[in-house]
Amino acid sequence: MQQIIDSHEPTPKPETTNSISSECLHQLEQQKALTGVIARIRESLDLDNIFQATAIEVRELLKCDRVAVFRFQPDSGWDDGEFISEDVDELWDSVLAKRVQDHCFGEQYAVEYENGKVQAVADIHDAQLKDCHISVLSQFQIRANLVVPLLNLHYS
């Protein structure tokens, strides 16, 4: 006896199933990374530890060469600062504790980031950035970047 199954629903294509599975897996990885960051924040109220844990988790999540946290000096007008936390692939030079003077940033971009702007740049040479800003970024082997402002407007 032969049984015939007639279904009116099309069988999903393997590519579609793989794409959905891949997307779900990526979302799960993002949730795990966020959960890890939150757990580390709860363990410590020390900003240095929080920034370091976050750099590690975000670098793993984004699968990138470097994640760094940069702090501007409060009284510099957004011109001077230093890298205070970093997770970096061993193939790249560390920027940790490097001082930066970037007068272009303060003049051209600071107000936008104060207002919460987030910017992703695939290639700094194609992003219509000012030459002086490209020069500063290039010093630190930065070719692509994601800028997310972490603002403390109540500093003293």
Tab-separated table of C-alpha atoms in Angstrom:
chain	number	residue	atom	x	y	z
A	1	MET	CA	0.000	0.000	0.000
A	2	GLN	CA	1.361	3.361	-0.979
A	3	GLN	CA	0.442	6.491	0.892
A	4	ILE	CA	0.373	9.872	-0.836
A	5	ILE	CA	0.590	12.993	1.246
A	6	ASP	CA	-0.885	16.034	-0.363
A	7	SER	CA	0.023	19.273	1.332
A	8	HIS	CA	-1.070	22.651	0.134
A	9	GLU	CA	1.810	24.338	1.927
A	10	PRO	CA	5.006	24.570	-0.079
A	11	THR	CA	8.095	22.999	1.367
A	12	PRO	CA	10.494	25.740	2.436
A	13	LYS	CA	13.586	26.018	0.319
A	14	PRO	CA	16.806	25.013	2.112
A	15	GLU	CA	18.288	28.487	1.465
A	16	THR	CA	15.322	30.135	3.216
A	17	THR	CA	15.547	27.772	6.168
A	18	ASN	CA	19.299	28.326	6.449
A	19	SER	CA	18.854	32.090	6.272
A	20	ILE	CA	16.223	32.057	9.014
A	21	SER	CA	18.360	29.748	11.159
A	22	SER	CA	21.385	31.958	10.655
A	23	GLU	CA	19.406	35.070	11.600
A	24	CYS	CA	18.022	33.378	14.722
A	25	LEU	CA	21.499	32.248	15.698
A	26	HIS	CA	22.822	35.800	15.273
A	27	GLN	CA	19.994	37.183	17.425
A	28	LEU	CA	20.747	34.573	20.070
A	29	GLU	CA	24.426	35.571	20.032
A	30	GLN	CA	23.434	39.225	20.457
A	31	GLN	CA	21.176	38.380	23.388
A	32	LYS	CA	23.909	36.306	25.032
A	33	ALA	CA	26.415	39.131	24.623
A	34	LEU	CA	24.000	41.660	26.080
A	35	THR	CA	23.208	39.338	28.968
A	36	GLY	CA	26.943	38.940	29.617
A	37	VAL	CA	27.490	42.696	29.649
A	38	ILE	CA	24.560	43.232	32.002
A	39	ALA	CA	25.813	40.491	34.339
A	40	ARG	CA	29.273	42.075	34.479
A	41	ILE	CA	27.784	45.495	35.144
A	42	ARG	CA	25.804	44.064	38.039
A	43	GLU	CA	28.962	42.457	39.439
A	44	SER	CA	30.866	45.722	39.496
A	45	LEU	CA	30.062	49.380	39.594
A	46	ASP	CA	33.642	50.174	38.615
A	47	LEU	CA	33.498	51.906	35.213
A	48	ASP	CA	36.890	50.583	34.127
A	49	ASN	CA	35.702	46.997	34.650
A	50	ILE	CA	32.394	47.714	32.937
A	51	PHE	CA	34.099	49.269	29.905
A	52	GLN	CA	36.597	46.406	29.629
A	53	ALA	CA	33.896	43.728	29.873
A	54	THR	CA	31.786	45.580	27.337
A	55	ALA	CA	34.712	45.924	24.910
A	56	ILE	CA	35.349	42.179	25.067
A	57	GLU	CA	31.692	41.259	24.567
A	58	VAL	CA	31.088	43.755	21.760
A	59	ARG	CA	34.243	42.729	19.893
A	60	GLU	CA	33.175	39.101	20.093
A	61	LEU	CA	29.661	39.966	18.953
A	62	LEU	CA	30.756	42.150	16.020
A	63	LYS	CA	33.676	39.876	15.111
A	64	CYS	CA	35.907	42.887	14.587
A	65	ASP	CA	39.581	43.665	15.156
A	66	ARG	CA	39.199	46.205	17.922
A	67	VAL	CA	36.659	47.732	20.279
A	68	ALA	CA	37.824	50.708	22.287
A	69	VAL	CA	36.317	53.233	24.667
A	70	PHE	CA	37.547	56.791	24.252
A	71	ARG	CA	37.082	59.465	26.914
A	72	PHE	CA	37.269	63.164	26.150
A	73	GLN	CA	38.727	65.469	28.755
A	74	PRO	CA	35.710	67.393	30.094
A	75	ASP	CA	37.304	70.829	29.798
A	76	SER	CA	38.894	70.320	26.362
A	77	GLY	CA	35.959	71.339	24.186
A	78	TRP	CA	35.893	67.834	22.693
A	79	ASP	CA	39.439	68.221	21.386
A	80	ASP	CA	41.538	66.110	23.787
A	81	GLY	CA	41.097	62.664	25.269
A	82	GLU	CA	42.443	59.158	25.584
A	83	PHE	CA	41.527	55.530	24.998
A	84	ILE	CA	40.590	54.129	28.408
A	85	SER	CA	39.535	50.587	27.523
A	86	GLU	CA	40.187	48.240	24.653
A	87	ASP	CA	39.925	44.690	23.399
A	88	VAL	CA	42.104	44.209	20.326
A	89	ASP	CA	43.321	41.388	18.103
A	90	GLU	CA	47.008	40.651	18.649
A	91	LEU	CA	47.761	41.603	15.037
A	92	TRP	CA	47.019	45.266	15.792
A	93	ASP	CA	48.801	47.828	17.953
A	94	SER	CA	47.065	48.690	21.188
A	95	VAL	CA	45.759	52.227	21.555
A	96	LEU	CA	45.132	51.919	25.280
A	97	ALA	CA	46.144	55.053	27.211
A	98	LYS	CA	47.062	56.854	23.981
A	99	ARG	CA	46.366	60.583	24.180
A	100	VAL	CA	44.609	62.176	21.236
A	101	GLN	CA	44.245	65.765	20.163
A	102	ASP	CA	41.658	66.082	17.424
A	103	HIS	CA	40.553	69.670	16.948
A	104	CYS	CA	38.541	68.587	13.907
A	105	PHE	CA	36.232	66.451	16.008
A	106	GLY	CA	35.295	69.239	18.390
A	107	GLU	CA	34.692	71.694	15.585
A	108	GLN	CA	32.895	69.388	13.156
A	109	TYR	CA	31.194	66.517	14.951
A	110	ALA	CA	30.849	66.917	18.735
A	111	VAL	CA	27.428	68.582	18.771
A	112	GLU	CA	25.908	65.758	16.727
A	113	TYR	CA	27.225	63.115	19.138
A	114	GLU	CA	26.103	65.141	22.156
A	115	ASN	CA	22.632	64.787	20.687
A	116	GLY	CA	22.986	60.989	20.527
A	117	LYS	CA	24.134	60.439	16.963
A	118	VAL	CA	25.430	56.936	16.242
A	119	GLN	CA	27.583	56.497	13.163
A	120	ALA	CA	28.830	53.411	11.346
A	121	VAL	CA	31.561	53.959	8.764
A	122	ALA	CA	32.696	51.092	6.541
A	123	ASP	CA	35.700	53.012	5.195
A	124	ILE	CA	36.865	56.353	6.594
A	125	HIS	CA	38.225	57.323	3.165
A	126	ASP	CA	34.763	57.041	1.585
A	127	ALA	CA	32.751	58.627	4.413
A	128	GLN	CA	33.157	62.319	3.579
A	129	LEU	CA	35.077	62.960	6.800
A	130	LYS	CA	37.402	65.947	7.044
A	131	ASP	CA	41.031	65.215	6.129
A	132	CYS	CA	42.225	66.257	9.579
A	133	HIS	CA	39.879	63.697	11.229
A	134	ILE	CA	40.921	60.953	8.793
A	135	SER	CA	44.536	61.719	9.685
A	136	VAL	CA	43.862	61.227	13.403
A	137	LEU	CA	41.939	57.983	12.853
A	138	SER	CA	44.630	56.630	10.537
A	139	GLN	CA	47.266	57.098	13.248
A	140	PHE	CA	45.480	54.378	15.185
A	141	GLN	CA	45.035	51.966	12.262
A	142	ILE	CA	41.325	52.766	12.101
A	143	ARG	CA	39.833	52.116	8.675
A	144	ALA	CA	36.212	51.421	9.645
A	145	ASN	CA	34.479	52.446	12.824
A	146	LEU	CA	31.293	52.510	14.794
A	147	VAL	CA	30.853	55.533	17.039
A	148	VAL	CA	28.355	55.304	19.885
A	149	PRO	CA	28.403	58.171	22.370
A	150	LEU	CA	28.324	57.331	26.083
A	151	LEU	CA	27.452	60.635	27.668
A	152	ASN	CA	27.811	61.766	31.247
A	153	LEU	CA	26.461	65.266	31.177
A	154	HIS	CA	26.742	65.584	34.973
A	155	TYR	CA	30.529	65.429	35.268
A	156	SER	CA	32.221	67.748	37.712
